[in-house]
Amino acid sequence: MYRTLLFSIFLISFYGVFSQDKLPSKEIKVGLVLSGGGAKGFAHIGALKVIEEAGVKIDYIGGTSMGAIIGALYAAGYSANELDSIFKNTDFTKLIQDNLPRNAKTFYEKEDSERYALALPFDKFKISFPSAISSGQSIYNELVRLLYHVREVTDFNQLPIPFFCIATNVETGDEVVLNKGYLPEAIMASGTFPSLFEPSEIDGKILIDGGVINNYPVDRVMKMGANVIIGVDVQHGLSNRETLSSATEILLQINNYRTVKDMIKKSENTDIYIKPNIEKYSVIDFGLLNEIVDKGEIAARENYIALKELAIKQNKNLLPRTPIKIKDTLIIEDLIINGIENYSRGYVKGKLRLPVDNVVSFEKLQQGISNLSATGNFKTIRYQLLSNHDNTDLVLKLKENPNKTFIKMGVHYDDLLNSAAILNLTKKNVLFDDDVSSFDFILGDNIRYNLEYYVDKGSYWSFGINSRFVSFEKEVAYSAFESNFDVPIDPNINRINIDISDLTNQFYVQTVLQEEFAFSLGAEYKFLKYSTKTLVQDPDDTSGSSGGDRIIFEKSHFYSTYGKLTLDTYNDKYFPSKGLYFDGDFHFYIASSDYNNNFKEFSVAQSKMGAAFPLLKKVSLNIETEGGFKLGTSSVTSFDFVLGGFGATKINNFIPFFGYDFIGLPGNSFVKGLLKIDYEFTKRNHLIFAANYANVDDDLFRTGEWFKAPDFSGYGLGYGWQSFIGPVQFMYSWSPERQDNNLFFSVGYWF
């Protein structure tokens, strides 16, 4: 009797255990919680590898910030190995900094951005600061590309794995659950770290990083229906005083007071709690991805038995995920633009330069968005790619930058113009929706100004007005000067101080050809004055060539028309390592006040071509060729080409040439070749070797002398540093013909 009773109890117990092990899969719903943590979130990828290996099927995913990004990609169908590959081939530093490629900017924007060290919003005579370091545009572009295959899913419960993410309403402090809408927008909002990225706007709500309110949304995952919770916690713990060294770390510390306390309870609600050992890493250690992924895998493997038991209880064979083919191209059927008030549709289309009803690559799409972003006219640019039959509609959601006025500043020194500080006032939408006006006032050893007004119509005809004035004094070789101007021959004079003033006003129209070339037609007024105090003039001279104690060589007003064709795809103005350059200019001088009584109609043509390309990993080669000539019988020499010196500021027809001092080689025609080798031995630090060769004389092209071996050569060896105020350059140059050398030095952007 006793044995029978004991055997019955054993059978009942065994049946209970067996039944529990064979629990129908529908009764076990596994929820995955992925916390935020910046770069620490890479550990999620390692954890997912182990979860997949154990055979656990995830039924729900909830995430915040980086957890939202990785969680969304996993929910959309990517495997852990695919995520590992994607993230390892992504330059996160580049994405976060959101540095726009130089070729995204128009020619006007290139010149404007390469002149100033600092730009600040200016409104009602008050200077403010940007609301964020980055717009997050590059990250958003990449999310749109990676999630293109689920673009039709507007209810995140319909993803391969139901998903949601958390954001914070910055106006109310309320938690916002994002489980509907456009997936890239939602996860971008969840990861919008304050001060680093511009806040997102969804359904009229201004949203920031969900980690502010709920960095580990275990409660929300449970409400979805999960009865077993796997959680990966990569949150930043409280830091000590030694590690609180940056504004980012201090902001995190303030936020973590609450999150650290909350995790005591939240971890208790987590069945399998994975806590990677990543305390030594920071939220910005994006360069340590491999290490952090490994830490996530190690932590998950410590829970492998529990994960395996869970997979057995699910009683499901986890099938391998079908690899996702990331689409490279699409066809944009329609362009829908929302959010523009001060800019025309033509302006936006002109910046995008995207063909409609034609195959376009994602790279081309991202380039168009970069073009639009480079204008600085839009605070945020969000867009959706929505299905339209077999093709795609591009829906732009633009938020205009409310800042229309800016104060910009910079400093500079070089051997020609000496020290200078630039103060700029820029204002947009002055007369038209698409215009910008800019005024540079330059203070220093030489007073200068630059005034520009430009109406940008994108690929349509744009127009502009500019006015610039430069004046400086320079000591030059008298022999070179007397060969180009009617001055006394005096063997006792070696050097002469020459004062040069150049006032140039232009009106032009411009259009873009084949998306790369800018073609301009315009009219120009120029006033030139060359004078000196070095040569003594008879005080009783009344011929008009003297101005008190100053001898004047040129003092004329010139009027011309011109055409210009420009291509500039260099990746950097000062240290190009790839890209092409072309600048062709033709001026026809039709009238003059004729100070020297020698004016006849004449033309001046010149062009410059260049190519830069990498030779080795840190070594690049830049090759340029340049030439120019004068057409006509006029004896005006003020527009002759003068080679010599070092610089990047365009003044009349002065051409830089290593080995010779400023105004060293004059002539009405020239041909020049330049070879420059750039070794970037550490980031932003360059060793440069340059060699240039030239023929310079009168009528080189008519006589055929430009085919001869070069008469002049020069070499340079120098150092360049890309500092926050612009390039710092030292260049030692010499010429075998002169058996002499020069040392050139410059600091800051050239203006």
mmCIF file with all atom_site columns, C-alpha atoms in Angstrom, residues 191-359:
data_model
loop_
_atom_site.group_PDB
_atom_site.id
_atom_site.type_symbol
_atom_site.label_atom_id
_atom_site.label_alt_id
_atom_site.label_comp_id
_atom_site.label_asym_id
_atom_site.label_entity_id
_atom_site.label_seq_id
_atom_site.pdbx_PDB_ins_code
_atom_site.Cartn_x
_atom_site.Cartn_y
_atom_site.Cartn_z
_atom_site.occupancy
_atom_site.B_iso_or_equiv
_atom_site.pdbx_formal_charge
_atom_site.auth_seq_id
_atom_site.auth_comp_id
_atom_site.auth_asym_id
_atom_site.auth_atom_id
_atom_site.pdbx_PDB_model_num
ATOM 1   C CA . GLY A 1 191 ? 18.733 58.532 -29.720 1.00 0.00 ? 191 GLY A CA 1
ATOM 2   C CA . THR A 1 192 ? 18.737 62.324 -29.899 1.00 0.00 ? 192 THR A CA 1
ATOM 3   C CA . PHE A 1 193 ? 21.179 63.073 -27.100 1.00 0.00 ? 193 PHE A CA 1
ATOM 4   C CA . PRO A 1 194 ? 20.658 66.654 -25.801 1.00 0.00 ? 194 PRO A CA 1
ATOM 5   C CA . SER A 1 195 ? 23.184 69.248 -27.017 1.00 0.00 ? 195 SER A CA 1
ATOM 6   C CA . LEU A 1 196 ? 24.807 66.693 -29.340 1.00 0.00 ? 196 LEU A CA 1
ATOM 7   C CA . PHE A 1 197 ? 21.933 66.336 -31.828 1.00 0.00 ? 197 PHE A CA 1
ATOM 8   C CA . GLU A 1 198 ? 19.074 68.576 -32.823 1.00 0.00 ? 198 GLU A CA 1
ATOM 9   C CA . PRO A 1 199 ? 15.765 67.532 -31.176 1.00 0.00 ? 199 PRO A CA 1
ATOM 10  C CA . SER A 1 200 ? 13.352 65.571 -33.359 1.00 0.00 ? 200 SER A CA 1
ATOM 11  C CA . GLU A 1 201 ? 9.766  66.532 -34.073 1.00 0.00 ? 201 GLU A CA 1
ATOM 12  C CA . ILE A 1 202 ? 7.096  63.831 -34.459 1.00 0.00 ? 202 ILE A CA 1
ATOM 13  C CA . ASP A 1 203 ? 3.365  64.511 -34.427 1.00 0.00 ? 203 ASP A CA 1
ATOM 14  C CA . GLY A 1 204 ? 3.956  68.021 -33.125 1.00 0.00 ? 204 GLY A CA 1
ATOM 15  C CA . LYS A 1 205 ? 6.052  66.820 -30.168 1.00 0.00 ? 205 LYS A CA 1
ATOM 16  C CA . ILE A 1 206 ? 9.655  67.901 -29.642 1.00 0.00 ? 206 ILE A CA 1
ATOM 17  C CA . LEU A 1 207 ? 11.526 64.745 -28.697 1.00 0.00 ? 207 LEU A CA 1
ATOM 18  C CA . ILE A 1 208 ? 14.950 63.962 -27.266 1.00 0.00 ? 208 ILE A CA 1
ATOM 19  C CA . ASP A 1 209 ? 16.812 60.887 -26.057 1.00 0.00 ? 209 ASP A CA 1
ATOM 20  C CA . GLY A 1 210 ? 14.524 58.371 -24.319 1.00 0.00 ? 210 GLY A CA 1
ATOM 21  C CA . GLY A 1 211 ? 17.268 57.663 -21.806 1.00 0.00 ? 211 GLY A CA 1
ATOM 22  C CA . VAL A 1 212 ? 16.307 60.851 -20.002 1.00 0.00 ? 212 VAL A CA 1
ATOM 23  C CA . ILE A 1 213 ? 13.011 59.306 -18.854 1.00 0.00 ? 213 ILE A CA 1
ATOM 24  C CA . ASN A 1 214 ? 13.239 55.503 -19.335 1.00 0.00 ? 214 ASN A CA 1
ATOM 25  C CA . ASN A 1 215 ? 16.539 54.028 -20.366 1.00 0.00 ? 215 ASN A CA 1
ATOM 26  C CA . TYR A 1 216 ? 15.540 50.423 -19.713 1.00 0.00 ? 216 TYR A CA 1
ATOM 27  C CA . PRO A 1 217 ? 11.868 50.007 -20.728 1.00 0.00 ? 217 PRO A CA 1
ATOM 28  C CA . VAL A 1 218 ? 11.230 46.593 -19.166 1.00 0.00 ? 218 VAL A CA 1
ATOM 29  C CA . ASP A 1 219 ? 7.763  47.657 -18.006 1.00 0.00 ? 219 ASP A CA 1
ATOM 30  C CA . ARG A 1 220 ? 6.700  48.503 -21.550 1.00 0.00 ? 220 ARG A CA 1
ATOM 31  C CA . VAL A 1 221 ? 7.960  45.180 -22.913 1.00 0.00 ? 221 VAL A CA 1
ATOM 32  C CA . MET A 1 222 ? 5.953  43.323 -20.289 1.00 0.00 ? 222 MET A CA 1
ATOM 33  C CA . LYS A 1 223 ? 2.831  45.249 -21.305 1.00 0.00 ? 223 LYS A CA 1
ATOM 34  C CA . MET A 1 224 ? 3.330  44.026 -24.876 1.00 0.00 ? 224 MET A CA 1
ATOM 35  C CA . GLY A 1 225 ? 2.688  40.499 -23.579 1.00 0.00 ? 225 GLY A CA 1
ATOM 36  C CA . ALA A 1 226 ? 6.137  39.206 -22.669 1.00 0.00 ? 226 ALA A CA 1
ATOM 37  C CA . ASN A 1 227 ? 6.235  36.828 -19.720 1.00 0.00 ? 227 ASN A CA 1
ATOM 38  C CA . VAL A 1 228 ? 9.960  36.105 -19.932 1.00 0.00 ? 228 VAL A CA 1
ATOM 39  C CA . ILE A 1 229 ? 12.350 39.065 -20.081 1.00 0.00 ? 229 ILE A CA 1
ATOM 40  C CA . ILE A 1 230 ? 15.907 39.081 -21.395 1.00 0.00 ? 230 ILE A CA 1
ATOM 41  C CA . GLY A 1 231 ? 17.602 42.371 -20.658 1.00 0.00 ? 231 GLY A CA 1
ATOM 42  C CA . VAL A 1 232 ? 20.946 43.753 -21.804 1.00 0.00 ? 232 VAL A CA 1
ATOM 43  C CA . ASP A 1 233 ? 21.985 46.637 -19.580 1.00 0.00 ? 233 ASP A CA 1
ATOM 44  C CA . VAL A 1 234 ? 24.799 48.852 -20.898 1.00 0.00 ? 234 VAL A CA 1
ATOM 45  C CA . GLN A 1 235 ? 23.916 51.931 -18.901 1.00 0.00 ? 235 GLN A CA 1
ATOM 46  C CA . HIS A 1 236 ? 26.583 54.237 -17.616 1.00 0.00 ? 236 HIS A CA 1
ATOM 47  C CA . GLY A 1 237 ? 27.094 53.928 -13.878 1.00 0.00 ? 237 GLY A CA 1
ATOM 48  C CA . LEU A 1 238 ? 27.930 56.789 -11.562 1.00 0.00 ? 238 LEU A CA 1
ATOM 49  C CA . SER A 1 239 ? 31.382 58.228 -12.264 1.00 0.00 ? 239 SER A CA 1
ATOM 50  C CA . ASN A 1 240 ? 33.986 59.445 -9.798  1.00 0.00 ? 240 ASN A CA 1
ATOM 51  C CA . ARG A 1 241 ? 35.550 62.885 -9.888  1.00 0.00 ? 241 ARG A CA 1
ATOM 52  C CA . GLU A 1 242 ? 38.532 61.720 -11.940 1.00 0.00 ? 242 GLU A CA 1
ATOM 53  C CA . THR A 1 243 ? 36.347 60.683 -14.864 1.00 0.00 ? 243 THR A CA 1
ATOM 54  C CA . LEU A 1 244 ? 34.023 63.706 -14.844 1.00 0.00 ? 244 LEU A CA 1
ATOM 55  C CA . SER A 1 245 ? 36.235 65.533 -17.311 1.00 0.00 ? 245 SER A CA 1
ATOM 56  C CA . SER A 1 246 ? 33.792 66.668 -19.981 1.00 0.00 ? 246 SER A CA 1
ATOM 57  C CA . ALA A 1 247 ? 30.387 68.289 -20.357 1.00 0.00 ? 247 ALA A CA 1
ATOM 58  C CA . THR A 1 248 ? 29.047 65.026 -21.809 1.00 0.00 ? 248 THR A CA 1
ATOM 59  C CA . GLU A 1 249 ? 30.194 63.045 -18.761 1.00 0.00 ? 249 GLU A CA 1
ATOM 60  C CA . ILE A 1 250 ? 28.623 65.558 -16.362 1.00 0.00 ? 250 ILE A CA 1
ATOM 61  C CA . LEU A 1 251 ? 25.293 65.496 -18.240 1.00 0.00 ? 251 LEU A CA 1
ATOM 62  C CA . LEU A 1 252 ? 25.317 61.696 -18.097 1.00 0.00 ? 252 LEU A CA 1
ATOM 63  C CA . GLN A 1 253 ? 26.104 61.759 -14.388 1.00 0.00 ? 253 GLN A CA 1
ATOM 64  C CA . ILE A 1 254 ? 23.109 63.988 -13.657 1.00 0.00 ? 254 ILE A CA 1
ATOM 65  C CA . ASN A 1 255 ? 20.807 61.711 -15.649 1.00 0.00 ? 255 ASN A CA 1
ATOM 66  C CA . ASN A 1 256 ? 22.256 58.568 -14.114 1.00 0.00 ? 256 ASN A CA 1
ATOM 67  C CA . TYR A 1 257 ? 21.265 59.534 -10.550 1.00 0.00 ? 257 TYR A CA 1
ATOM 68  C CA . ARG A 1 258 ? 17.770 58.319 -11.351 1.00 0.00 ? 258 ARG A CA 1
ATOM 69  C CA . THR A 1 259 ? 18.547 55.492 -13.770 1.00 0.00 ? 259 THR A CA 1
ATOM 70  C CA . VAL A 1 260 ? 20.981 53.765 -11.416 1.00 0.00 ? 260 VAL A CA 1
ATOM 71  C CA . LYS A 1 261 ? 18.335 53.790 -8.642  1.00 0.00 ? 261 LYS A CA 1
ATOM 72  C CA . ASP A 1 262 ? 15.605 52.605 -11.048 1.00 0.00 ? 262 ASP A CA 1
ATOM 73  C CA . MET A 1 263 ? 17.663 49.601 -12.146 1.00 0.00 ? 263 MET A CA 1
ATOM 74  C CA . ILE A 1 264 ? 17.446 48.014 -8.696  1.00 0.00 ? 264 ILE A CA 1
ATOM 75  C CA . LYS A 1 265 ? 13.754 47.296 -9.293  1.00 0.00 ? 265 LYS A CA 1
ATOM 76  C CA . LYS A 1 266 ? 13.999 46.847 -13.079 1.00 0.00 ? 266 LYS A CA 1
ATOM 77  C CA . SER A 1 267 ? 16.693 44.201 -12.816 1.00 0.00 ? 267 SER A CA 1
ATOM 78  C CA . GLU A 1 268 ? 14.434 42.224 -10.454 1.00 0.00 ? 268 GLU A CA 1
ATOM 79  C CA . ASN A 1 269 ? 11.806 42.166 -13.225 1.00 0.00 ? 269 ASN A CA 1
ATOM 80  C CA . THR A 1 270 ? 14.348 40.752 -15.670 1.00 0.00 ? 270 THR A CA 1
ATOM 81  C CA . ASP A 1 271 ? 14.514 36.959 -15.902 1.00 0.00 ? 271 ASP A CA 1
ATOM 82  C CA . ILE A 1 272 ? 17.853 36.793 -17.712 1.00 0.00 ? 272 ILE A CA 1
ATOM 83  C CA . TYR A 1 273 ? 19.847 39.897 -16.846 1.00 0.00 ? 273 TYR A CA 1
ATOM 84  C CA . ILE A 1 274 ? 22.936 40.499 -18.999 1.00 0.00 ? 274 ILE A CA 1
ATOM 85  C CA . LYS A 1 275 ? 25.279 43.163 -17.648 1.00 0.00 ? 275 LYS A CA 1
ATOM 86  C CA . PRO A 1 276 ? 28.491 43.480 -19.719 1.00 0.00 ? 276 PRO A CA 1
ATOM 87  C CA . ASN A 1 277 ? 31.654 44.570 -17.922 1.00 0.00 ? 277 ASN A CA 1
ATOM 88  C CA . ILE A 1 278 ? 32.131 47.849 -19.810 1.00 0.00 ? 278 ILE A CA 1
ATOM 89  C CA . GLU A 1 279 ? 32.699 50.335 -17.011 1.00 0.00 ? 279 GLU A CA 1
ATOM 90  C CA . LYS A 1 280 ? 36.058 51.367 -18.422 1.00 0.00 ? 280 LYS A CA 1
ATOM 91  C CA . TYR A 1 281 ? 34.470 52.446 -21.712 1.00 0.00 ? 281 TYR A CA 1
ATOM 92  C CA . SER A 1 282 ? 32.720 55.750 -22.312 1.00 0.00 ? 282 SER A CA 1
ATOM 93  C CA . VAL A 1 283 ? 29.606 56.544 -24.314 1.00 0.00 ? 283 VAL A CA 1
ATOM 94  C CA . ILE A 1 284 ? 31.783 58.044 -27.051 1.00 0.00 ? 284 ILE A CA 1
ATOM 95  C CA . ASP A 1 285 ? 34.294 55.213 -27.454 1.00 0.00 ? 285 ASP A CA 1
ATOM 96  C CA . PHE A 1 286 ? 33.056 54.403 -30.961 1.00 0.00 ? 286 PHE A CA 1
ATOM 97  C CA . GLY A 1 287 ? 36.541 53.450 -32.066 1.00 0.00 ? 287 GLY A CA 1
ATOM 98  C CA . LEU A 1 288 ? 36.566 50.508 -29.614 1.00 0.00 ? 288 LEU A CA 1
ATOM 99  C CA . LEU A 1 289 ? 33.631 48.695 -31.218 1.00 0.00 ? 289 LEU A CA 1
ATOM 100 C CA . ASN A 1 290 ? 35.325 45.285 -31.447 1.00 0.00 ? 290 ASN A CA 1
ATOM 101 C CA . GLU A 1 291 ? 36.241 45.258 -27.763 1.00 0.00 ? 291 GLU A CA 1
ATOM 102 C CA . ILE A 1 292 ? 32.772 46.324 -26.642 1.00 0.00 ? 292 ILE A CA 1
ATOM 103 C CA . VAL A 1 293 ? 31.048 43.725 -28.864 1.00 0.00 ? 293 VAL A CA 1
ATOM 104 C CA . ASP A 1 294 ? 33.284 41.053 -27.310 1.00 0.00 ? 294 ASP A CA 1
ATOM 105 C CA . LYS A 1 295 ? 32.322 42.222 -23.800 1.00 0.00 ? 295 LYS A CA 1
ATOM 106 C CA . GLY A 1 296 ? 28.661 41.828 -24.671 1.00 0.00 ? 296 GLY A CA 1
ATOM 107 C CA . GLU A 1 297 ? 29.275 38.305 -25.945 1.00 0.00 ? 297 GLU A CA 1
ATOM 108 C CA . ILE A 1 298 ? 31.213 37.338 -22.809 1.00 0.00 ? 298 ILE A CA 1
ATOM 109 C CA . ALA A 1 299 ? 28.440 38.605 -20.514 1.00 0.00 ? 299 ALA A CA 1
ATOM 110 C CA . ALA A 1 300 ? 25.730 36.800 -22.485 1.00 0.00 ? 300 ALA A CA 1
ATOM 111 C CA . ARG A 1 301 ? 27.731 33.567 -22.519 1.00 0.00 ? 301 ARG A CA 1
ATOM 112 C CA . GLU A 1 302 ? 27.742 33.642 -18.704 1.00 0.00 ? 302 GLU A CA 1
ATOM 113 C CA . ASN A 1 303 ? 23.970 33.249 -19.020 1.00 0.00 ? 303 ASN A CA 1
ATOM 114 C CA . TYR A 1 304 ? 24.159 30.642 -21.770 1.00 0.00 ? 304 TYR A CA 1
ATOM 115 C CA . ILE A 1 305 ? 22.680 27.785 -19.716 1.00 0.00 ? 305 ILE A CA 1
ATOM 116 C CA . ALA A 1 306 ? 19.643 29.902 -18.807 1.00 0.00 ? 306 ALA A CA 1
ATOM 117 C CA . LEU A 1 307 ? 19.251 30.988 -22.437 1.00 0.00 ? 307 LEU A CA 1
ATOM 118 C CA . LYS A 1 308 ? 19.509 27.394 -23.643 1.00 0.00 ? 308 LYS A CA 1
ATOM 119 C CA . GLU A 1 309 ? 16.912 26.226 -21.123 1.00 0.00 ? 309 GLU A CA 1
ATOM 120 C CA . LEU A 1 310 ? 14.605 28.996 -22.278 1.00 0.00 ? 310 LEU A CA 1
ATOM 121 C CA . ALA A 1 311 ? 15.033 27.916 -25.903 1.00 0.00 ? 311 ALA A CA 1
ATOM 122 C CA . ILE A 1 312 ? 14.149 24.311 -24.945 1.00 0.00 ? 312 ILE A CA 1
ATOM 123 C CA . LYS A 1 313 ? 11.028 25.504 -23.162 1.00 0.00 ? 313 LYS A CA 1
ATOM 124 C CA . GLN A 1 314 ? 10.009 27.461 -26.257 1.00 0.00 ? 314 GLN A CA 1
ATOM 125 C CA . ASN A 1 315 ? 10.148 24.103 -28.100 1.00 0.00 ? 315 ASN A CA 1
ATOM 126 C CA . LYS A 1 316 ? 10.897 25.787 -31.380 1.00 0.00 ? 316 LYS A CA 1
ATOM 127 C CA . ASN A 1 317 ? 13.571 25.307 -33.968 1.00 0.00 ? 317 ASN A CA 1
ATOM 128 C CA . LEU A 1 318 ? 14.985 28.758 -34.579 1.00 0.00 ? 318 LEU A CA 1
ATOM 129 C CA . LEU A 1 319 ? 15.511 29.001 -38.307 1.00 0.00 ? 319 LEU A CA 1
ATOM 130 C CA . PRO A 1 320 ? 18.477 30.980 -39.640 1.00 0.00 ? 320 PRO A CA 1
ATOM 131 C CA . ARG A 1 321 ? 17.539 34.482 -40.687 1.00 0.00 ? 321 ARG A CA 1
ATOM 132 C CA . THR A 1 322 ? 17.321 35.183 -44.384 1.00 0.00 ? 322 THR A CA 1
ATOM 133 C CA . PRO A 1 323 ? 20.192 37.559 -45.233 1.00 0.00 ? 323 PRO A CA 1
ATOM 134 C CA . ILE A 1 324 ? 18.967 41.036 -46.033 1.00 0.00 ? 324 ILE A CA 1
ATOM 135 C CA . LYS A 1 325 ? 20.194 42.469 -49.292 1.00 0.00 ? 325 LYS A CA 1
ATOM 136 C CA . ILE A 1 326 ? 20.762 46.172 -48.710 1.00 0.00 ? 326 ILE A CA 1
ATOM 137 C CA . LYS A 1 327 ? 19.371 47.960 -51.742 1.00 0.00 ? 327 LYS A CA 1
ATOM 138 C CA . ASP A 1 328 ? 21.759 50.216 -53.630 1.00 0.00 ? 328 ASP A CA 1
ATOM 139 C CA . THR A 1 329 ? 19.326 51.924 -56.014 1.00 0.00 ? 329 THR A CA 1
ATOM 140 C CA . LEU A 1 330 ? 15.759 53.130 -56.251 1.00 0.00 ? 330 LEU A CA 1
ATOM 141 C CA . ILE A 1 331 ? 13.466 54.999 -58.642 1.00 0.00 ? 331 ILE A CA 1
ATOM 142 C CA . ILE A 1 332 ? 11.986 58.237 -57.293 1.00 0.00 ? 332 ILE A CA 1
ATOM 143 C CA . GLU A 1 333 ? 8.597  58.698 -58.915 1.00 0.00 ? 333 GLU A CA 1
ATOM 144 C CA . ASP A 1 334 ? 7.478  61.841 -57.108 1.00 0.00 ? 334 ASP A CA 1
ATOM 145 C CA . LEU A 1 335 ? 9.044  64.512 -54.921 1.00 0.00 ? 335 LEU A CA 1
ATOM 146 C CA . ILE A 1 336 ? 6.885  65.947 -52.131 1.00 0.00 ? 336 ILE A CA 1
ATOM 147 C CA . ILE A 1 337 ? 8.292  68.909 -50.197 1.00 0.00 ? 337 ILE A CA 1
ATOM 148 C CA . ASN A 1 338 ? 6.827  70.008 -46.858 1.00 0.00 ? 338 ASN A CA 1
ATOM 149 C CA . GLY A 1 339 ? 7.901  72.762 -44.493 1.00 0.00 ? 339 GLY A CA 1
ATOM 150 C CA . ILE A 1 340 ? 9.245  75.476 -46.824 1.00 0.00 ? 340 ILE A CA 1
ATOM 151 C CA . GLU A 1 341 ? 8.159  79.090 -46.413 1.00 0.00 ? 341 GLU A CA 1
ATOM 152 C CA . ASN A 1 342 ? 11.180 81.222 -47.259 1.00 0.00 ? 342 ASN A CA 1
ATOM 153 C CA . TYR A 1 343 ? 12.614 79.041 -50.020 1.00 0.00 ? 343 TYR A CA 1
ATOM 154 C CA . SER A 1 344 ? 11.139 78.035 -53.344 1.00 0.00 ? 344 SER A CA 1
ATOM 155 C CA . ARG A 1 345 ? 10.472 74.513 -54.568 1.00 0.00 ? 345 ARG A CA 1
ATOM 156 C CA . GLY A 1 346 ? 12.900 75.205 -57.431 1.00 0.00 ? 346 GLY A CA 1
ATOM 157 C CA . TYR A 1 347 ? 15.612 76.055 -54.918 1.00 0.00 ? 347 TYR A CA 1
ATOM 158 C CA . VAL A 1 348 ? 15.144 72.760 -53.065 1.00 0.00 ? 348 VAL A CA 1
ATOM 159 C CA . LYS A 1 349 ? 14.972 70.713 -56.279 1.00 0.00 ? 349 LYS A CA 1
ATOM 160 C CA . GLY A 1 350 ? 18.044 72.483 -57.594 1.00 0.00 ? 350 GLY A CA 1
ATOM 161 C CA . LYS A 1 351 ? 20.004 71.522 -54.493 1.00 0.00 ? 351 LYS A CA 1
ATOM 162 C CA . LEU A 1 352 ? 18.853 67.903 -54.516 1.00 0.00 ? 352 LEU A CA 1
ATOM 163 C CA . ARG A 1 353 ? 19.696 67.384 -58.192 1.00 0.00 ? 353 ARG A CA 1
ATOM 164 C CA . LEU A 1 354 ? 17.828 64.081 -58.223 1.00 0.00 ? 354 LEU A CA 1
ATOM 165 C CA . PRO A 1 355 ? 16.361 62.723 -61.446 1.00 0.00 ? 355 PRO A CA 1
ATOM 166 C CA . VAL A 1 356 ? 12.680 61.822 -61.299 1.00 0.00 ? 356 VAL A CA 1
ATOM 167 C CA . ASP A 1 357 ? 11.509 58.532 -62.872 1.00 0.00 ? 357 ASP A CA 1
ATOM 168 C CA . ASN A 1 358 ? 15.090 57.371 -63.273 1.00 0.00 ? 358 ASN A CA 1
ATOM 169 C CA . VAL A 1 359 ? 17.249 54.947 -61.355 1.00 0.00 ? 359 VAL A CA 1
#
